[in-house]
PDB file of C-alpha atoms in Angstrom:
ATOM      1  CA  MET D   1     226.559  45.431  25.621  1.00 69.00           C
ATOM      2  CA  LYS D   2     227.282  42.459  27.087  1.00 79.00           C
ATOM      3  CA  HIS D   3     230.634  40.810  26.185  1.00 79.00           C
ATOM      4  CA  CYS D   4     231.327  36.849  25.397  1.00 82.00           C
ATOM      5  CA  LYS D   5     234.551  35.678  26.850  1.00 80.00           C
ATOM      6  CA  ALA D   6     234.451  32.495  24.680  1.00 77.00           C
ATOM      7  CA  CYS D   7     234.358  34.365  21.130  1.00 77.00           C
ATOM      8  CA  GLY D   8     235.823  38.032  22.148  1.00 78.00           C
ATOM      9  CA  VAL D   9     233.019  39.413  20.982  1.00 77.00           C
ATOM     10  CA  ASP D  10     230.815  42.269  22.605  1.00 78.00           C
ATOM     11  CA  VAL D  11     227.189  41.506  21.999  1.00 75.00           C
ATOM     12  CA  LEU D  12     224.369  43.774  21.690  1.00 75.00           C
ATOM     13  CA  SER D  13     221.492  41.395  22.892  1.00 70.00           C
ATOM     14  CA  PRO D  14     218.759  41.042  25.776  1.00 71.00           C
ATOM     15  CA  GLY D  15     220.038  37.397  26.431  1.00 73.00           C
ATOM     16  CA  ALA D  16     221.821  36.240  28.648  1.00 77.00           C
ATOM     17  CA  GLN D  17     223.749  33.308  26.053  1.00 80.00           C
ATOM     18  CA  CYS D  18     226.112  34.414  22.810  1.00 81.00           C
ATOM     19  CA  PRO D  19     224.409  33.722  19.747  1.00 77.00           C
ATOM     20  CA  LEU D  20     227.459  32.347  18.402  1.00 76.00           C
ATOM     21  CA  CYS D  21     228.425  29.884  20.590  1.00 77.00           C
ATOM     22  CA  ALA D  22     225.990  30.090  23.513  1.00 76.00           C
ATOM     23  CA  ALA D  23     228.479  30.547  26.694  1.00 80.00           C
ATOM     24  CA  PRO D  24     226.759  32.523  29.410  1.00 83.00           C
ATOM     25  CA  LEU D  25     227.294  36.839  28.352  1.00 80.00           C
ATOM     26  CA  GLU D  26     228.728  38.284  30.849  1.00 80.00           C
ATOM     27  CA  GLY D  27     227.831  42.622  31.487  1.00 74.00           C
ATOM     28  CA  ALA D  28     224.789  45.022  31.786  1.00 64.00           C
ATOM     29  CA  GLY D  29     222.186  44.388  29.136  1.00 55.00           C
ATOM     30  CA  GLU D  30     220.000  47.311  30.535  1.00 53.00           C
ATOM     31  CA  ASN D  31     217.945  49.080  27.792  1.00 51.00           C
ATOM     32  CA  VAL D  32     218.546  47.005  25.278  1.00 48.00           C
ATOM     33  CA  ARG D  33     216.196  45.646  22.675  1.00 52.00           C
ATOM     34  CA  ALA D  34     216.367  42.917  20.445  1.00 50.00           C
ATOM     35  CA  ALA D  35     217.305  44.107  16.626  1.00 51.00           C
ATOM     36  CA  TYR D  36     214.360  42.299  15.342  1.00 51.00           C
ATOM     37  CA  PRO D  37     211.099  42.334  16.853  1.00 55.00           C
ATOM     38  CA  PRO D  38     208.908  39.161  17.384  1.00 57.00           C
ATOM     39  CA  PHE D  39     207.083  38.421  14.262  1.00 53.00           C
ATOM     40  CA  VAL D  40     203.718  37.274  14.923  1.00 57.00           C
ATOM     41  CA  GLN D  41     201.393  35.791  11.897  1.00 56.00           C
ATOM     42  CA  ARG D  42     197.857  36.785  11.392  1.00 58.00           C
ATOM     43  CA  ARG D  43     196.016  33.709  10.248  1.00 55.00           C
ATOM     44  CA  VAL D  44     193.601  35.273   7.916  1.00 55.00           C
ATOM     45  CA  PRO D  45     190.188  33.212   8.373  1.00 64.00           C
ATOM     46  CA  TRP D  46     190.242  31.924   4.503  1.00 68.00           C
ATOM     47  CA  ARG D  47     188.247  28.408   5.935  1.00 76.00           C
ATOM     48  CA  MET D  48     185.411  30.761   7.201  1.00 81.00           C
ATOM     49  CA  ALA D  49     185.080  32.897   3.968  1.00 80.00           C
ATOM     50  CA  ARG D  50     185.380  29.248   1.625  1.00 83.00           C
ATOM     51  CA  ARG D  51     182.745  28.129   4.300  1.00 87.00           C
ATOM     52  CA  VAL D  52     180.968  31.376   3.586  1.00 89.00           C
ATOM     53  CA  LEU D  53     181.122  31.197  -0.506  1.00 89.00           C
ATOM     54  CA  LEU D  54     180.157  27.450  -0.369  1.00 90.00           C
ATOM     55  CA  PHE D  55     176.961  27.986   1.464  1.00 93.00           C
ATOM     56  CA  PHE D  56     175.650  30.879  -0.947  1.00 94.00           C
ATOM     57  CA  SER D  57     176.485  28.829  -4.154  1.00 93.00           C
ATOM     58  CA  LEU D  58     174.853  26.115  -3.043  1.00 93.00           C
ATOM     59  CA  LEU D  59     171.775  28.458  -1.931  1.00 94.00           C
ATOM     60  CA  ALA D  60     172.126  29.801  -5.499  1.00 94.00           C
ATOM     61  CA  CYS D  61     171.819  27.035  -7.375  1.00 93.00           C
ATOM     62  CA  MET D  62     169.140  25.918  -4.858  1.00 95.00           C
ATOM     63  CA  VAL D  63     167.163  29.008  -5.560  1.00 95.00           C
ATOM     64  CA  CYS D  64     167.346  28.645  -9.446  1.00 93.00           C
ATOM     65  CA  ALA D  65     166.804  25.103  -8.912  1.00 94.00           C
ATOM     66  CA  LEU D  66     163.680  26.536  -7.417  1.00 95.00           C
ATOM     67  CA  VAL D  67     162.474  29.167  -9.892  1.00 94.00           C
ATOM     68  CA  ASN D  68     163.396  27.056 -13.142  1.00 94.00           C
ATOM     69  CA  LEU D  69     160.527  24.481 -11.168  1.00 92.00           C
ATOM     70  CA  LEU D  70     158.175  26.925 -10.709  1.00 93.00           C
ATOM     71  CA  THR D  71     158.590  28.817 -14.134  1.00 92.00           C
ATOM     72  CA  THR D  72     159.542  26.265 -17.224  1.00 89.00           C
ATOM     73  CA  PRO D  73     159.555  22.819 -15.519  1.00 88.00           C
ATOM     74  CA  SER D  74     160.246  21.820 -19.506  1.00 87.00           C
ATOM     75  CA  PHE D  75     163.755  23.135 -20.001  1.00 86.00           C
ATOM     76  CA  TRP D  76     166.266  22.435 -16.905  1.00 88.00           C
ATOM     77  CA  TRP D  77     168.546  25.715 -17.207  1.00 89.00           C
ATOM     78  CA  TRP D  78     169.449  25.599 -13.584  1.00 90.00           C
ATOM     79  CA  LEU D  79     171.974  22.732 -14.156  1.00 90.00           C
ATOM     80  CA  PHE D  80     173.422  25.704 -16.812  1.00 90.00           C
ATOM     81  CA  VAL D  81     174.666  27.845 -12.874  1.00 91.00           C
ATOM     82  CA  ALA D  82     174.738  24.747 -11.361  1.00 92.00           C
ATOM     83  CA  THR D  83     178.229  23.946 -14.175  1.00 91.00           C
ATOM     84  CA  GLY D  84     178.863  27.159 -14.344  1.00 90.00           C
ATOM     85  CA  ILE D  85     179.186  27.719 -10.079  1.00 92.00           C
ATOM     86  CA  GLY D  86     181.045  23.714  -9.795  1.00 89.00           C
ATOM     87  CA  TYR D  87     183.383  24.940 -12.502  1.00 87.00           C
ATOM     88  CA  LEU D  88     184.499  28.416 -10.624  1.00 87.00           C
ATOM     89  CA  TRP D  89     185.064  25.675  -7.215  1.00 89.00           C
ATOM     90  CA  LEU D  90     186.900  23.475  -9.567  1.00 83.00           C
ATOM     91  CA  ALA D  91     189.794  25.744 -11.913  1.00 83.00           C
ATOM     92  CA  VAL D  92     189.989  28.956 -10.536  1.00 80.00           C
ATOM     93  CA  PRO D  93     191.143  28.673  -6.826  1.00 81.00           C
ATOM     94  CA  HIS D  94     193.750  25.909  -8.879  1.00 76.00           C
ATOM     95  CA  LEU D  95     194.932  29.041 -11.685  1.00 77.00           C
ATOM     96  CA  PHE D  96     194.930  31.960  -8.768  1.00 76.00           C
ATOM     97  CA  ARG D  97     196.774  29.666  -6.233  1.00 77.00           C
ATOM     98  CA  LYS D  98     200.678  30.842  -5.449  1.00 75.00           C
ATOM     99  CA  GLY D  99     203.463  29.194  -6.600  1.00 71.00           C
ATOM    100  CA  GLY D 100     202.605  25.852  -8.493  1.00 74.00           C
ATOM    101  CA  ASN D 101     203.825  25.129 -11.945  1.00 80.00           C
ATOM    102  CA  ALA D 102     202.572  27.033 -15.298  1.00 85.00           C
ATOM    103  CA  GLY D 103     202.400  23.786 -17.105  1.00 86.00           C
ATOM    104  CA  GLY D 104     200.189  22.205 -14.294  1.00 87.00           C
ATOM    105  CA  LYS D 105     197.939  25.081 -14.116  1.00 89.00           C
ATOM    106  CA  LEU D 106     197.438  25.053 -17.818  1.00 90.00           C
ATOM    107  CA  LEU D 107     196.759  20.914 -17.878  1.00 91.00           C
ATOM    108  CA  MET D 108     194.238  22.005 -14.936  1.00 90.00           C
ATOM    109  CA  GLN D 109     191.986  24.442 -17.473  1.00 90.00           C
ATOM    110  CA  VAL D 110     192.809  22.339 -19.808  1.00 93.00           C
ATOM    111  CA  VAL D 111     190.568  19.167 -18.152  1.00 92.00           C
ATOM    112  CA  CYS D 112     188.156  21.512 -16.293  1.00 90.00           C
ATOM    113  CA  ILE D 113     187.101  23.239 -19.797  1.00 91.00           C
ATOM    114  CA  ALA D 114     186.967  19.530 -21.237  1.00 92.00           C
ATOM    115  CA  LEU D 115     184.299  18.732 -18.851  1.00 91.00           C
ATOM    116  CA  LEU D 116     182.467  21.897 -18.838  1.00 90.00           C
ATOM    117  CA  GLN D 117     181.963  21.725 -22.444  1.00 92.00           C
ATOM    118  CA  THR D 118     180.958  18.304 -22.275  1.00 93.00           C
ATOM    119  CA  ALA D 119     178.571  18.775 -19.215  1.00 91.00           C
ATOM    120  CA  LEU D 120     176.975  21.958 -20.929  1.00 90.00           C
ATOM    121  CA  ASP D 121     176.214  19.380 -24.437  1.00 92.00           C
ATOM    122  CA  ALA D 122     174.560  16.884 -22.267  1.00 91.00           C
ATOM    123  CA  GLU D 123     172.636  19.117 -20.550  1.00 86.00           C
ATOM    124  CA  ILE D 124     171.346  21.110 -24.101  1.00 86.00           C
ATOM    125  CA  GLY D 125     170.309  17.536 -25.421  1.00 86.00           C
ATOM    126  CA  TRP D 126     173.536  16.075 -26.907  1.00 89.00           C
ATOM    127  CA  GLN D 127     174.255  17.976 -29.946  1.00 90.00           C
ATOM    128  CA  GLY D 128     177.921  16.939 -30.062  1.00 92.00           C
ATOM    129  CA  TRP D 129     179.017  19.900 -30.501  1.00 93.00           C
ATOM    130  CA  SER D 130     181.547  19.679 -27.435  1.00 94.00           C
ATOM    131  CA  VAL D 131     183.657  16.349 -28.822  1.00 94.00           C
ATOM    132  CA  THR D 132     183.823  17.610 -32.369  1.00 95.00           C
ATOM    133  CA  TYR D 133     184.284  21.159 -32.621  1.00 95.00           C
ATOM    134  CA  ALA D 134     184.975  22.204 -28.538  1.00 94.00           C
ATOM    135  CA  LEU D 135     187.697  19.713 -27.673  1.00 94.00           C
ATOM    136  CA  PRO D 136     189.849  19.476 -29.922  1.00 95.00           C
ATOM    137  CA  ALA D 137     190.035  23.571 -29.939  1.00 95.00           C
ATOM    138  CA  THR D 138     190.752  23.354 -26.157  1.00 95.00           C
ATOM    139  CA  CYS D 139     193.362  21.029 -27.108  1.00 95.00           C
ATOM    140  CA  CYS D 140     194.783  22.941 -29.746  1.00 94.00           C
ATOM    141  CA  ALA D 141     195.125  25.895 -27.224  1.00 93.00           C
ATOM    142  CA  GLY D 142     196.580  24.066 -24.426  1.00 93.00           C
ATOM    143  CA  ILE D 143     199.243  22.311 -26.631  1.00 93.00           C
ATOM    144  CA  ALA D 144     200.256  25.514 -27.949  1.00 92.00           C
ATOM    145  CA  GLY D 145     200.268  27.148 -24.491  1.00 90.00           C
ATOM    146  CA  VAL D 146     202.544  24.858 -23.274  1.00 89.00           C
ATOM    147  CA  LEU D 147     204.664  25.664 -26.437  1.00 87.00           C
ATOM    148  CA  VAL D 148     204.504  28.993 -25.593  1.00 87.00           C
ATOM    149  CA  ILE D 149     205.538  28.542 -21.680  1.00 84.00           C
ATOM    150  CA  ILE D 150     208.632  26.624 -22.686  1.00 81.00           C
ATOM    151  CA  LEU D 151     209.384  28.668 -25.204  1.00 80.00           C
ATOM    152  CA  CYS D 152     209.703  31.373 -22.818  1.00 82.00           C
ATOM    153  CA  ASN D 153     211.296  29.578 -19.945  1.00 78.00           C
ATOM    154  CA  ARG D 154     214.025  27.840 -22.221  1.00 71.00           C
ATOM    155  CA  THR D 155     216.736  27.220 -19.893  1.00 67.00           C
ATOM    156  CA  ASN D 156     214.580  25.468 -17.393  1.00 74.00           C
ATOM    157  CA  TRP D 157     212.603  23.206 -19.909  1.00 74.00           C
ATOM    158  CA  ALA D 158     212.530  20.103 -18.218  1.00 73.00           C
ATOM    159  CA  ARG D 159     210.017  21.504 -15.417  1.00 78.00           C
ATOM    160  CA  TYR D 160     207.325  21.584 -18.155  1.00 82.00           C
ATOM    161  CA  VAL D 161     208.326  18.125 -19.949  1.00 81.00           C
ATOM    162  CA  LEU D 162     205.782  16.157 -18.318  1.00 83.00           C
ATOM    163  CA  TYR D 163     202.840  18.506 -18.878  1.00 87.00           C
ATOM    164  CA  GLN D 164     203.845  18.968 -21.746  1.00 87.00           C
ATOM    165  CA  ALA D 165     203.577  14.903 -23.003  1.00 88.00           C
ATOM    166  CA  ALA D 166     200.355  15.087 -20.866  1.00 91.00           C
ATOM    167  CA  LEU D 167     198.588  17.771 -22.785  1.00 92.00           C
ATOM    168  CA  ALA D 168     200.486  15.396 -26.096  1.00 92.00           C
ATOM    169  CA  ALA D 169     198.282  12.792 -24.966  1.00 93.00           C
ATOM    170  CA  LEU D 170     195.149  14.572 -24.622  1.00 93.00           C
ATOM    171  CA  GLY D 171     196.022  15.874 -28.103  1.00 94.00           C
ATOM    172  CA  PHE D 172     195.151  12.510 -29.419  1.00 96.00           C
ATOM    173  CA  VAL D 173     191.681  12.053 -27.853  1.00 95.00           C
ATOM    174  CA  PRO D 174     189.316  14.037 -30.552  1.00 95.00           C
ATOM    175  CA  LEU D 175     190.473  11.524 -33.036  1.00 94.00           C
ATOM    176  CA  ALA D 176     190.253   8.426 -31.329  1.00 95.00           C
ATOM    177  CA  LEU D 177     186.700   9.541 -30.099  1.00 94.00           C
ATOM    178  CA  TYR D 178     186.085  10.140 -34.098  1.00 95.00           C
ATOM    179  CA  ALA D 179     187.085   6.593 -34.858  1.00 95.00           C
ATOM    180  CA  ALA D 180     185.029   5.215 -31.885  1.00 94.00           C
ATOM    181  CA  GLY D 181     182.076   7.304 -33.836  1.00 93.00           C
ATOM    182  CA  ALA D 182     181.503   9.633 -31.376  1.00 92.00           C
ATOM    183  CA  ALA D 183     182.977  12.555 -32.891  1.00 92.00           C
ATOM    184  CA  GLY D 184     181.856  13.811 -36.658  1.00 90.00           C
ATOM    185  CA  ASN D 185     184.589  16.074 -38.282  1.00 94.00           C
ATOM    186  CA  PHE D 186     188.102  13.775 -39.527  1.00 95.00           C
ATOM    187  CA  VAL D 187     189.960  17.338 -40.092  1.00 95.00           C
ATOM    188  CA  MET D 188     188.809  18.743 -36.278  1.00 94.00           C
ATOM    189  CA  ALA D 189     189.684  15.598 -34.699  1.00 95.00           C
ATOM    190  CA  LEU D 190     193.097  15.317 -36.785  1.00 95.00           C
ATOM    191  CA  VAL D 191     194.409  19.164 -36.379  1.00 95.00           C
ATOM    192  CA  PRO D 192     195.078  18.610 -32.559  1.00 95.00           C
ATOM    193  CA  ALA D 193     196.606  14.973 -32.848  1.00 95.00           C
ATOM    194  CA  CYS D 194     199.444  16.646 -35.522  1.00 95.00           C
ATOM    195  CA  LEU D 195     200.030  19.107 -33.020  1.00 94.00           C
ATOM    196  CA  ALA D 196     200.458  16.472 -30.740  1.00 93.00           C
ATOM    197  CA  ALA D 197     202.828  14.442 -32.944  1.00 93.00           C
ATOM    198  CA  VAL D 198     205.059  17.615 -33.496  1.00 91.00           C
ATOM    199  CA  SER D 199     205.307  18.448 -29.911  1.00 89.00           C
ATOM    200  CA  LEU D 200     206.218  14.999 -28.894  1.00 86.00           C
ATOM    201  CA  LEU D 201     208.890  14.963 -31.829  1.00 87.00           C
ATOM    202  CA  VAL D 202     210.044  18.144 -30.502  1.00 81.00           C
ATOM    203  CA  MET D 203     210.399  17.231 -26.797  1.00 79.00           C
ATOM    204  CA  ALA D 204     212.122  13.592 -28.558  1.00 76.00           C
ATOM    205  CA  VAL D 205     214.912  15.822 -31.029  1.00 78.00           C
ATOM    206  CA  PHE D 206     215.658  18.871 -28.689  1.00 74.00           C
ATOM    207  CA  GLY D 207     215.685  16.969 -25.291  1.00 67.00           C
ATOM    208  CA  ASP D 208     218.672  15.532 -23.174  1.00 64.00           C
ATOM    209  CA  ARG D 209     219.344  14.064 -20.024  1.00 66.00           C
ATOM    210  CA  SER D 210     217.586  16.787 -17.893  1.00 64.00           C
ATOM    211  CA  ILE D 211     214.191  15.577 -19.366  1.00 65.00           C
ATOM    212  CA  LYS D 212     214.801  12.313 -18.792  1.00 63.00           C
ATOM    213  CA  ASN D 213     215.571  12.964 -14.745  1.00 67.00           C
ATOM    214  CA  GLU D 214     212.594  15.219 -14.782  1.00 62.00           C
ATOM    215  CA  PHE D 215     210.178  12.222 -15.731  1.00 60.00           C
ATOM    216  CA  LYS D 216     212.156   9.943 -13.508  1.00 63.00           C
ATOM    217  CA  ARG D 217     211.534  12.456 -10.712  1.00 64.00           C
ATOM    218  CA  ARG D 218     207.863  13.552 -11.858  1.00 59.00           C
ATOM    219  CA  LEU D 219     207.097   9.172 -12.425  1.00 60.00           C
ATOM    220  CA  ARG D 220     209.565   8.288  -9.524  1.00 61.00           C
ATOM    221  CA  PHE D 221     211.362   5.429 -11.234  1.00 50.00           C
TER     222      PHE D 221
END
C-alpha cells in the first residue's frame, strides 16, 4: 500500500503518482495490480466483410444478367434482381444501424421503398401503379408510423417533429402527381394529402416552444 502525504490517503495503485493530486507516492507497492485491467478494443473486420458482400452482390447481378441474355433476352428480369440488391444496400444498413432517430429511419425507409416501387414499375414497362397506388399507400404508412412513434414518446416529441414535417410534405406528392397527370386516381392521391394536413395541424396546435427550438437546431437558423 502506498501513501500520499499531500492528500493524506493510502492508495492501492501500481503507479508512482497520486490519482487525486498527482503528487509522488511513498511506500512499497509490490504485488499490487491495477483495479481495472487495461481495455483492449478488438476491431471487427467489417470493412473486409462489406467488400466481400459487395463483390458477391455485383457478381450475382452479372451472373443474372448473363443468364438473362442467354435464355430470355426479350425480358430483362435481371433488373429486378439488381434493383432488390440495390435496395438492400441502400436501406437495410441504415435501418439496423445502432443509435439514430427512429423518425429518421422511418423517413429513409419510406423514400427507399418509394424509389424501389418506381424502379420496378419502370422496369416492367411503366404501368403507373407505383405513383397511383403504391406511393400514396407508402406515404400514408410513413405518416401513420411517425405519429405512432410520437404517441409512444410524448415526453420527447420534439425529436421527431422534423421527420414528421418531412413525411407530411411527402404526403402531398401524390396529389401533385395527380395534378400533373402522372397519377390516375384522385381518391388515392387525396388520402395521404389529408393525412399530411392533419399531421401538420396536430403539430401546429399541440406544439410548444421546444418544437420551434428543435427546428432551429436542426435547420441551423
